């Protein structure tokens, strides 16, 4: 694995992607933040050695390097999900490549269903913790050069970054929620009983991503910050027929607010 990572890192450095300070992984309908990245170098996943290729609508599949909020960043426009059939190595690879390119922080976003009855569609939820119900992406042989066999997860989401994000949101008058993100395999949305179950075990929102990437990042001790955009509700009496297009549409509506928070936060790292 490390040999392949180094090969890919060398390829990306040769292409000019040198010393990014932060990595950004964007969720469904939230790829527009990359429009704020300037002086970009962009490479399709399919042109990057060893990179997986994403298959979902609304996930363009390009690695973007450039200036964002006064810093060099590398952003994944399009991410990889367990439900697409990738094995653990494939899910881990891009996050590890960003780390070995030099990032010191990882920022993530996703679209999610709200199971907290106080949430509304369009809310931004700052993720304070997660419940991972996906197979753990670190299952398999462990390379101690990358990280320990038994990584700590006591602070999966960096408290300092959460504190800064809350202050930034307040300064801009952006209402934010805080909560626990539950990751499930998908690709089905939940039945009403599943939504109720996830609420019962402590979730505020449910989605099909993010936890895998955060586990991979924490294995390498990379501090993480993530937000969910609540695109639909899994709350009794408020559950509606849900489609991917609706999720995309609602995520896009919240994108400008999310970008404001991410921009100021990256500026402060
Ligand atoms: N469930 C799971 N994943 C999701 C949802 C949901 O309700 N909304 C957006 N992603």
PDB file of C-alpha atoms and ligand atoms in Angstrom:
ATOM      1  CA  UNK A   1       0.000   0.000   0.000  1.00  0.00           C
ATOM      2  CA  UNK A   2       2.677   2.540   1.025  1.00  0.00           C
ATOM      3  CA  UNK A   3       4.623   1.891  -2.186  1.00  0.00           C
ATOM      4  CA  UNK A   4       1.521   2.657  -4.267  1.00  0.00           C
ATOM      5  CA  UNK A   5       0.780   5.751  -2.157  1.00  0.00           C
ATOM      6  CA  UNK A   6       4.307   7.029  -2.736  1.00  0.00           C
ATOM      7  CA  UNK A   7       4.034   6.420  -6.479  1.00  0.00           C
ATOM      8  CA  UNK A   8       0.789   8.386  -6.648  1.00  0.00           C
ATOM      9  CA  UNK A   9       2.175  11.161  -4.443  1.00  0.00           C
ATOM     10  CA  UNK A  10       5.199  11.465  -6.734  1.00  0.00           C
ATOM     11  CA  UNK A  11       2.910  11.676  -9.775  1.00  0.00           C
ATOM     12  CA  UNK A  12       0.811  14.432  -8.168  1.00  0.00           C
ATOM     13  CA  UNK A  13       3.870  16.394  -7.017  1.00  0.00           C
ATOM     14  CA  UNK A  14       5.314  16.186 -10.521  1.00  0.00           C
ATOM     15  CA  UNK A  15       1.999  17.626 -11.711  1.00  0.00           C
ATOM     16  CA  UNK A  16       2.554  20.586  -9.336  1.00  0.00           C
ATOM     17  CA  UNK A  17       0.458  19.570  -6.315  1.00  0.00           C
ATOM     18  CA  UNK A  18       3.045  20.574  -3.742  1.00  0.00           C
ATOM     19  CA  UNK A  19       2.571  20.829   0.042  1.00  0.00           C
ATOM     20  CA  UNK A  20      -1.179  21.330   0.434  1.00  0.00           C
ATOM     21  CA  UNK A  21      -2.040  22.298   4.008  1.00  0.00           C
ATOM     22  CA  UNK A  22      -5.607  20.991   4.060  1.00  0.00           C
ATOM     23  CA  UNK A  23      -7.585  18.272   2.334  1.00  0.00           C
ATOM     24  CA  UNK A  24     -11.248  18.713   1.471  1.00  0.00           C
ATOM     25  CA  UNK A  25     -13.755  15.962   0.615  1.00  0.00           C
ATOM     26  CA  UNK A  26     -17.131  17.139  -0.619  1.00  0.00           C
ATOM     27  CA  UNK A  27     -20.433  15.330  -0.535  1.00  0.00           C
ATOM     28  CA  UNK A  28     -23.459  15.016  -2.791  1.00  0.00           C
ATOM     29  CA  UNK A  29     -24.482  18.338  -4.323  1.00  0.00           C
ATOM     30  CA  UNK A  30     -21.705  20.152  -2.453  1.00  0.00           C
ATOM     31  CA  UNK A  31     -18.938  20.093  -5.049  1.00  0.00           C
ATOM     32  CA  UNK A  32     -19.442  23.767  -5.931  1.00  0.00           C
ATOM     33  CA  UNK A  33     -17.094  24.859  -3.146  1.00  0.00           C
ATOM     34  CA  UNK A  34     -14.346  23.949  -5.554  1.00  0.00           C
ATOM     35  CA  UNK A  35     -15.341  27.000  -7.643  1.00  0.00           C
ATOM     36  CA  UNK A  36     -13.779  29.062  -4.842  1.00  0.00           C
ATOM     37  CA  UNK A  37     -10.437  27.277  -5.304  1.00  0.00           C
ATOM     38  CA  UNK A  38      -8.240  29.474  -7.520  1.00  0.00           C
ATOM     39  CA  UNK A  39      -5.128  28.887  -9.646  1.00  0.00           C
ATOM     40  CA  UNK A  40      -6.117  25.265  -9.859  1.00  0.00           C
ATOM     41  CA  UNK A  41      -4.424  22.169 -11.085  1.00  0.00           C
ATOM     42  CA  UNK A  42      -7.147  19.593 -11.786  1.00  0.00           C
ATOM     43  CA  UNK A  43      -6.683  15.926 -12.605  1.00  0.00           C
ATOM     44  CA  UNK A  44      -9.420  13.376 -13.311  1.00  0.00           C
ATOM     45  CA  UNK A  45      -9.314  10.400 -10.973  1.00  0.00           C
ATOM     46  CA  UNK A  46      -9.097   8.181 -14.034  1.00  0.00           C
ATOM     47  CA  UNK A  47      -5.744   9.819 -14.936  1.00  0.00           C
ATOM     48  CA  UNK A  48      -4.201   9.332 -11.475  1.00  0.00           C
ATOM     49  CA  UNK A  49      -2.211   6.107 -10.970  1.00  0.00           C
ATOM     50  CA  UNK A  50      -3.899   3.643  -8.559  1.00  0.00           C
ATOM     51  CA  UNK A  51      -6.839   5.999  -7.859  1.00  0.00           C
ATOM     52  CA  UNK A  52     -10.343   4.523  -7.726  1.00  0.00           C
ATOM     53  CA  UNK A  53     -12.946   6.091 -10.039  1.00  0.00           C
ATOM     54  CA  UNK A  54     -16.289   7.301  -8.640  1.00  0.00           C
ATOM     55  CA  UNK A  55     -19.560   6.183 -10.167  1.00  0.00           C
ATOM     56  CA  UNK A  56     -22.309   8.268  -8.525  1.00  0.00           C
ATOM     57  CA  UNK A  57     -24.235  11.083 -10.202  1.00  0.00           C
ATOM     58  CA  UNK A  58     -23.264  14.427  -8.689  1.00  0.00           C
ATOM     59  CA  UNK A  59     -19.731  13.247  -7.907  1.00  0.00           C
ATOM     60  CA  UNK A  60     -17.532  14.579 -10.702  1.00  0.00           C
ATOM     61  CA  UNK A  61     -14.395  12.627  -9.904  1.00  0.00           C
ATOM     62  CA  UNK A  62     -11.521  15.110 -10.020  1.00  0.00           C
ATOM     63  CA  UNK A  63      -8.703  15.982  -7.676  1.00  0.00           C
ATOM     64  CA  UNK A  64      -8.351  19.758  -7.447  1.00  0.00           C
ATOM     65  CA  UNK A  65      -5.336  21.585  -6.059  1.00  0.00           C
ATOM     66  CA  UNK A  66      -5.097  25.330  -5.604  1.00  0.00           C
ATOM     67  CA  UNK A  67      -5.536  28.415  -3.432  1.00  0.00           C
ATOM     68  CA  UNK A  68      -8.478  28.511  -1.045  1.00  0.00           C
ATOM     69  CA  UNK A  69      -8.868  30.914   1.878  1.00  0.00           C
ATOM     70  CA  UNK A  70      -5.224  31.953   1.531  1.00  0.00           C
ATOM     71  CA  UNK A  71      -3.942  28.391   1.740  1.00  0.00           C
ATOM     72  CA  UNK A  72      -2.933  25.616  -0.593  1.00  0.00           C
ATOM     73  CA  UNK A  73      -5.551  22.892  -0.490  1.00  0.00           C
ATOM     74  CA  UNK A  74      -6.276  19.655  -2.258  1.00  0.00           C
ATOM     75  CA  UNK A  75      -9.948  18.830  -2.770  1.00  0.00           C
ATOM     76  CA  UNK A  76     -11.651  15.645  -3.854  1.00  0.00           C
ATOM     77  CA  UNK A  77     -14.575  16.559  -6.037  1.00  0.00           C
ATOM     78  CA  UNK A  78     -16.376  13.247  -5.881  1.00  0.00           C
ATOM     79  CA  UNK A  79     -15.840  10.649  -3.203  1.00  0.00           C
ATOM     80  CA  UNK A  80     -15.935   6.895  -2.884  1.00  0.00           C
ATOM     81  CA  UNK A  81     -18.698   5.079  -1.035  1.00  0.00           C
ATOM     82  CA  UNK A  82     -18.864   1.614   0.389  1.00  0.00           C
ATOM     83  CA  UNK A  83     -22.105   0.961  -1.537  1.00  0.00           C
ATOM     84  CA  UNK A  84     -20.246   1.353  -4.846  1.00  0.00           C
ATOM     85  CA  UNK A  85     -18.493  -1.895  -4.052  1.00  0.00           C
ATOM     86  CA  UNK A  86     -15.000  -0.632  -3.182  1.00  0.00           C
ATOM     87  CA  UNK A  87     -12.925  -2.673  -0.821  1.00  0.00           C
ATOM     88  CA  UNK A  88     -11.285  -1.125   2.235  1.00  0.00           C
ATOM     89  CA  UNK A  89      -7.985  -0.430   0.428  1.00  0.00           C
ATOM     90  CA  UNK A  90      -9.702   1.567  -2.314  1.00  0.00           C
ATOM     91  CA  UNK A  91     -11.621   3.673   0.213  1.00  0.00           C
ATOM     92  CA  UNK A  92      -8.461   4.364   2.180  1.00  0.00           C
ATOM     93  CA  UNK A  93      -6.220   5.210  -0.744  1.00  0.00           C
ATOM     94  CA  UNK A  94      -7.205   8.823  -1.617  1.00  0.00           C
ATOM     95  CA  UNK A  95      -7.201   9.943   2.023  1.00  0.00           C
ATOM     96  CA  UNK A  96      -3.761   8.436   2.548  1.00  0.00           C
ATOM     97  CA  UNK A  97      -2.483  10.055  -0.634  1.00  0.00           C
ATOM     98  CA  UNK A  98      -3.633  13.480   0.604  1.00  0.00           C
ATOM     99  CA  UNK A  99      -1.921  12.892   3.941  1.00  0.00           C
ATOM    100  CA  UNK A 100       1.342  11.888   2.272  1.00  0.00           C
ATOM    101  CA  UNK A 101       1.060  14.931  -0.017  1.00  0.00           C
ATOM    102  CA  UNK A 102       1.351  16.912   3.202  1.00  0.00           C
ATOM    103  CA  UNK A 103      -2.106  17.906   4.470  1.00  0.00           C
ATOM    104  CA  UNK A 104      -2.338  18.693   8.187  1.00  0.00           C
ATOM    105  CA  UNK A 105      -6.144  18.833   8.413  1.00  0.00           C
ATOM    106  CA  UNK A 106      -9.051  17.108   6.701  1.00  0.00           C
ATOM    107  CA  UNK A 107     -12.377  18.855   6.053  1.00  0.00           C
ATOM    108  CA  UNK A 108     -15.427  16.898   4.927  1.00  0.00           C
ATOM    109  CA  UNK A 109     -19.049  17.473   4.015  1.00  0.00           C
ATOM    110  CA  UNK A 110     -21.977  15.224   3.291  1.00  0.00           C
ATOM    111  CA  UNK A 111     -25.707  15.150   2.713  1.00  0.00           C
ATOM    112  CA  UNK A 112     -27.634  13.361   5.436  1.00  0.00           C
ATOM    113  CA  UNK A 113     -31.076  12.536   6.697  1.00  0.00           C
ATOM    114  CA  UNK A 114     -31.987  14.221   9.986  1.00  0.00           C
ATOM    115  CA  UNK A 115     -33.303  11.942  12.724  1.00  0.00           C
ATOM    116  CA  UNK A 116     -33.207  14.552  15.486  1.00  0.00           C
ATOM    117  CA  UNK A 117     -36.809  15.856  15.721  1.00  0.00           C
ATOM    118  CA  UNK A 118     -35.532  19.429  16.214  1.00  0.00           C
ATOM    119  CA  UNK A 119     -33.784  19.454  12.821  1.00  0.00           C
ATOM    120  CA  UNK A 120     -35.196  20.955   9.633  1.00  0.00           C
ATOM    121  CA  UNK A 121     -34.384  20.368   6.004  1.00  0.00           C
ATOM    122  CA  UNK A 122     -31.579  22.740   5.025  1.00  0.00           C
ATOM    123  CA  UNK A 123     -29.913  22.744   8.439  1.00  0.00           C
ATOM    124  CA  UNK A 124     -26.144  22.488   8.657  1.00  0.00           C
ATOM    125  CA  UNK A 125     -25.009  20.051  11.357  1.00  0.00           C
ATOM    126  CA  UNK A 126     -21.469  20.205  12.651  1.00  0.00           C
ATOM    127  CA  UNK A 127     -20.479  16.603  13.335  1.00  0.00           C
ATOM    128  CA  UNK A 128     -19.267  16.138  16.914  1.00  0.00           C
ATOM    129  CA  UNK A 129     -18.931  12.351  16.774  1.00  0.00           C
ATOM    130  CA  UNK A 130     -19.988   9.376  14.694  1.00  0.00           C
ATOM    131  CA  UNK A 131     -21.439   5.891  14.951  1.00  0.00           C
ATOM    132  CA  UNK A 132     -19.902   3.754  12.235  1.00  0.00           C
ATOM    133  CA  UNK A 133     -22.188   0.974  11.054  1.00  0.00           C
ATOM    134  CA  UNK A 134     -20.132   0.394   7.906  1.00  0.00           C
ATOM    135  CA  UNK A 135     -17.457  -2.295   7.908  1.00  0.00           C
ATOM    136  CA  UNK A 136     -14.344  -0.695   9.369  1.00  0.00           C
ATOM    137  CA  UNK A 137     -11.998   0.336   6.509  1.00  0.00           C
ATOM    138  CA  UNK A 138      -8.949  -0.633   8.597  1.00  0.00           C
ATOM    139  CA  UNK A 139      -9.907  -4.310   8.624  1.00  0.00           C
ATOM    140  CA  UNK A 140      -7.035  -6.253   7.084  1.00  0.00           C
ATOM    141  CA  UNK A 141      -3.261  -6.263   7.519  1.00  0.00           C
ATOM    142  CA  UNK A 142      -1.992  -3.105   9.248  1.00  0.00           C
ATOM    143  CA  UNK A 143       1.034  -1.141   8.046  1.00  0.00           C
ATOM    144  CA  UNK A 144       2.593   0.350  11.180  1.00  0.00           C
ATOM    145  CA  UNK A 145       4.356   2.959   9.048  1.00  0.00           C
ATOM    146  CA  UNK A 146       0.928   4.428   8.267  1.00  0.00           C
ATOM    147  CA  UNK A 147      -0.641   4.080  11.714  1.00  0.00           C
ATOM    148  CA  UNK A 148      -1.230   1.786  14.696  1.00  0.00           C
ATOM    149  CA  UNK A 149      -3.188  -1.471  14.660  1.00  0.00           C
ATOM    150  CA  UNK A 150      -5.661  -0.111  17.249  1.00  0.00           C
ATOM    151  CA  UNK A 151      -6.233   3.599  16.592  1.00  0.00           C
ATOM    152  CA  UNK A 152      -7.784   5.822  19.230  1.00  0.00           C
ATOM    153  CA  UNK A 153     -11.167   7.343  18.380  1.00  0.00           C
ATOM    154  CA  UNK A 154     -11.823   9.371  21.552  1.00  0.00           C
ATOM    155  CA  UNK A 155     -11.817  12.634  19.591  1.00  0.00           C
ATOM    156  CA  UNK A 156     -12.592  11.681  16.010  1.00  0.00           C
ATOM    157  CA  UNK A 157     -13.772  15.232  15.259  1.00  0.00           C
ATOM    158  CA  UNK A 158     -11.349  17.903  16.384  1.00  0.00           C
ATOM    159  CA  UNK A 159     -12.766  19.934  19.276  1.00  0.00           C
ATOM    160  CA  UNK A 160     -10.681  23.013  18.506  1.00  0.00           C
ATOM    161  CA  UNK A 161     -11.949  23.120  14.916  1.00  0.00           C
ATOM    162  CA  UNK A 162     -15.540  22.595  16.100  1.00  0.00           C
ATOM    163  CA  UNK A 163     -15.164  25.525  18.517  1.00  0.00           C
ATOM    164  CA  UNK A 164     -13.773  27.757  15.779  1.00  0.00           C
ATOM    165  CA  UNK A 165     -16.546  26.734  13.369  1.00  0.00           C
ATOM    166  CA  UNK A 166     -19.230  27.582  15.929  1.00  0.00           C
ATOM    167  CA  UNK A 167     -17.741  31.066  16.399  1.00  0.00           C
ATOM    168  CA  UNK A 168     -17.482  31.560  12.636  1.00  0.00           C
ATOM    169  CA  UNK A 169     -21.120  30.513  12.112  1.00  0.00           C
ATOM    170  CA  UNK A 170     -22.260  32.905  14.828  1.00  0.00           C
ATOM    171  CA  UNK A 171     -20.232  35.769  13.353  1.00  0.00           C
ATOM    172  CA  UNK A 172     -21.956  35.260   9.978  1.00  0.00           C
ATOM    173  CA  UNK A 173     -25.390  34.730  11.515  1.00  0.00           C
ATOM    174  CA  UNK A 174     -25.528  31.173  10.157  1.00  0.00           C
ATOM    175  CA  UNK A 175     -27.635  28.840  12.294  1.00  0.00           C
ATOM    176  CA  UNK A 176     -25.903  25.518  12.854  1.00  0.00           C
ATOM    177  CA  UNK A 177     -26.808  22.342  14.678  1.00  0.00           C
ATOM    178  CA  UNK A 178     -24.348  19.975  16.343  1.00  0.00           C
ATOM    179  CA  UNK A 179     -24.733  16.242  16.425  1.00  0.00           C
ATOM    180  CA  UNK A 180     -23.765  12.638  15.928  1.00  0.00           C
ATOM    181  CA  UNK A 181     -23.519  11.274  12.389  1.00  0.00           C
ATOM    182  CA  UNK A 182     -24.389   7.661  11.826  1.00  0.00           C
ATOM    183  CA  UNK A 183     -22.876   5.976   8.781  1.00  0.00           C
ATOM    184  CA  UNK A 184     -24.759   3.153   7.166  1.00  0.00           C
ATOM    185  CA  UNK A 185     -23.902   1.223   4.014  1.00  0.00           C
ATOM    186  CA  UNK A 186     -26.798   2.452   1.872  1.00  0.00           C
ATOM    187  CA  UNK A 187     -27.608   2.536  -0.955  1.00  0.00           C
ATOM    188  CA  UNK A 188     -31.204   2.381   0.257  1.00  0.00           C
ATOM    189  CA  UNK A 189     -32.529   5.273   2.270  1.00  0.00           C
ATOM    190  CA  UNK A 190     -33.971   4.103   5.587  1.00  0.00           C
ATOM    191  CA  UNK A 191     -37.311   2.602   6.437  1.00  0.00           C
ATOM    192  CA  UNK A 192     -39.207   4.517   9.133  1.00  0.00           C
ATOM    193  CA  UNK A 193     -38.267   1.801  11.631  1.00  0.00           C
ATOM    194  CA  UNK A 194     -34.583   2.103  10.753  1.00  0.00           C
ATOM    195  CA  UNK A 195     -34.688   5.874  11.211  1.00  0.00           C
ATOM    196  CA  UNK A 196     -36.312   5.357  14.638  1.00  0.00           C
ATOM    197  CA  UNK A 197     -33.683   2.760  15.553  1.00  0.00           C
ATOM    198  CA  UNK A 198     -30.825   5.111  14.578  1.00  0.00           C
ATOM    199  CA  UNK A 199     -32.345   7.874  16.683  1.00  0.00           C
ATOM    200  CA  UNK A 200     -32.707   5.451  19.596  1.00  0.00           C
ATOM    201  CA  UNK A 201     -29.031   4.481  19.512  1.00  0.00           C
ATOM    202  CA  UNK A 202     -27.892   8.112  19.591  1.00  0.00           C
ATOM    203  CA  UNK A 203     -27.766   9.489  16.061  1.00  0.00           C
ATOM    204  CA  UNK A 204     -28.821  12.972  14.984  1.00  0.00           C
ATOM    205  CA  UNK A 205     -28.248  12.390  11.269  1.00  0.00           C
ATOM    206  CA  UNK A 206     -27.690   9.420   9.003  1.00  0.00           C
ATOM    207  CA  UNK A 207     -25.705   9.141   5.795  1.00  0.00           C
ATOM    208  CA  UNK A 208     -23.579   6.834   3.672  1.00  0.00           C
ATOM    209  CA  UNK A 209     -20.089   8.326   3.873  1.00  0.00           C
ATOM    210  CA  UNK A 210     -17.611  10.304   5.992  1.00  0.00           C
ATOM    211  CA  UNK A 211     -17.057   7.842   8.857  1.00  0.00           C
ATOM    212  CA  UNK A 212     -14.809   5.654   6.672  1.00  0.00           C
ATOM    213  CA  UNK A 213     -12.675   8.613   5.638  1.00  0.00           C
ATOM    214  CA  UNK A 214     -12.462   9.933   9.191  1.00  0.00           C
ATOM    215  CA  UNK A 215     -11.341   6.517  10.462  1.00  0.00           C
ATOM    216  CA  UNK A 216      -8.644   6.383   7.789  1.00  0.00           C
ATOM    217  CA  UNK A 217      -7.568   9.928   8.686  1.00  0.00           C
ATOM    218  CA  UNK A 218      -7.516   9.323  12.455  1.00  0.00           C
ATOM    219  CA  UNK A 219      -5.403   6.204  11.884  1.00  0.00           C
ATOM    220  CA  UNK A 220      -2.790   8.728  10.649  1.00  0.00           C
ATOM    221  CA  UNK A 221      -3.688  11.191  13.463  1.00  0.00           C
ATOM    222  CA  UNK A 222      -5.034  13.740  11.011  1.00  0.00           C
ATOM    223  CA  UNK A 223      -7.436  16.201  12.711  1.00  0.00           C
ATOM    224  CA  UNK A 224     -10.881  16.149  11.051  1.00  0.00           C
ATOM    225  CA  UNK A 225     -13.777  18.571  10.750  1.00  0.00           C
ATOM    226  CA  UNK A 226     -17.051  17.600   9.071  1.00  0.00           C
ATOM    227  CA  UNK A 227     -20.518  18.969   8.441  1.00  0.00           C
ATOM    228  CA  UNK A 228     -23.751  17.340   7.314  1.00  0.00           C
ATOM    229  CA  UNK A 229     -26.364  19.131   5.291  1.00  0.00           C
ATOM    230  CA  UNK A 230     -29.768  17.864   6.382  1.00  0.00           C
ATOM    231  CA  UNK A 231     -31.508  17.131   3.075  1.00  0.00           C
ATOM    232  CA  UNK A 232     -34.471  15.085   4.331  1.00  0.00           C
ATOM    233  CA  UNK A 233     -35.994  14.020   7.623  1.00  0.00           C
ATOM    234  CA  UNK A 234     -36.203  10.575   9.179  1.00  0.00           C
ATOM    235  CA  UNK A 235     -38.555  11.742  11.886  1.00  0.00           C
ATOM    236  CA  UNK A 236     -41.976  10.169  12.466  1.00  0.00           C
ATOM    237  CA  UNK A 237     -44.677  12.164  10.700  1.00  0.00           C
ATOM    238  CA  UNK A 238     -42.107  13.995   8.527  1.00  0.00           C
ATOM    239  CA  UNK A 239     -40.767  11.117   6.428  1.00  0.00           C
ATOM    240  CA  UNK A 240     -41.277  11.663   2.713  1.00  0.00           C
ATOM    241  CA  UNK A 241     -40.503   9.715  -0.419  1.00  0.00           C
ATOM    242  CA  UNK A 242     -36.788  10.511  -0.946  1.00  0.00           C
ATOM    243  CA  UNK A 243     -34.740  10.532  -4.146  1.00  0.00           C
ATOM    244  CA  UNK A 244     -31.085  11.265  -4.882  1.00  0.00           C
ATOM    245  CA  UNK A 245     -32.205  14.308  -6.916  1.00  0.00           C
ATOM    246  CA  UNK A 246     -34.011  15.763  -3.881  1.00  0.00           C
ATOM    247  CA  UNK A 247     -30.903  15.207  -1.772  1.00  0.00           C
ATOM    248  CA  UNK A 248     -28.765  16.961  -4.395  1.00  0.00           C
ATOM    249  CA  UNK A 249     -31.194  19.863  -4.671  1.00  0.00           C
ATOM    250  CA  UNK A 250     -31.396  20.465  -0.920  1.00  0.00           C
ATOM    251  CA  UNK A 251     -27.635  20.147  -0.514  1.00  0.00           C
ATOM    252  CA  UNK A 252     -27.059  22.711  -3.247  1.00  0.00           C
ATOM    253  CA  UNK A 253     -29.329  25.193  -1.455  1.00  0.00           C
ATOM    254  CA  UNK A 254     -27.188  24.986   1.687  1.00  0.00           C
ATOM    255  CA  UNK A 255     -23.892  25.019  -0.142  1.00  0.00           C
ATOM    256  CA  UNK A 256     -23.187  28.755   0.094  1.00  0.00           C
ATOM    257  CA  UNK A 257     -23.585  28.710   3.889  1.00  0.00           C
ATOM    258  CA  UNK A 258     -21.363  25.669   4.214  1.00  0.00           C
ATOM    259  CA  UNK A 259     -18.730  27.264   1.964  1.00  0.00           C
ATOM    260  CA  UNK A 260     -18.692  30.406   4.144  1.00  0.00           C
ATOM    261  CA  UNK A 261     -17.956  28.336   7.247  1.00  0.00           C
ATOM    262  CA  UNK A 262     -15.338  26.169   5.528  1.00  0.00           C
ATOM    263  CA  UNK A 263     -13.599  29.203   3.995  1.00  0.00           C
ATOM    264  CA  UNK A 264     -13.157  31.034   7.291  1.00  0.00           C
ATOM    265  CA  UNK A 265     -12.194  27.831   9.078  1.00  0.00           C
ATOM    266  CA  UNK A 266      -9.480  26.917   6.559  1.00  0.00           C
ATOM    267  CA  UNK A 267      -8.206  30.499   6.802  1.00  0.00           C
ATOM    268  CA  UNK A 268      -7.780  30.031  10.568  1.00  0.00           C
ATOM    269  CA  UNK A 269      -5.828  26.753  10.594  1.00  0.00           C
TER     270      UNK A 269
HETATM  271  N1  LIG B   1     -30.326   8.424   4.753  1.00  0.00           N
HETATM  272  C1  LIG B   1     -29.105   8.042   4.368  1.00  0.00           C
HETATM  273  N2  LIG B   1     -28.313   8.788   3.631  1.00  0.00           N
HETATM  274  C2  LIG B   1     -28.741   9.995   3.259  1.00  0.00           C
HETATM  275  C3  LIG B   1     -30.017  10.452   3.607  1.00  0.00           C
HETATM  276  C4  LIG B   1     -30.852   9.621   4.400  1.00  0.00           C
HETATM  277  O1  LIG B   1     -31.994   9.957   4.759  1.00  0.00           O
HETATM  278  N3  LIG B   1     -30.150  11.699   3.088  1.00  0.00           N
HETATM  279  C5  LIG B   1     -28.995  11.972   2.428  1.00  0.00           C
HETATM  280  N4  LIG B   1     -28.143  10.943   2.533  1.00  0.00           N
END
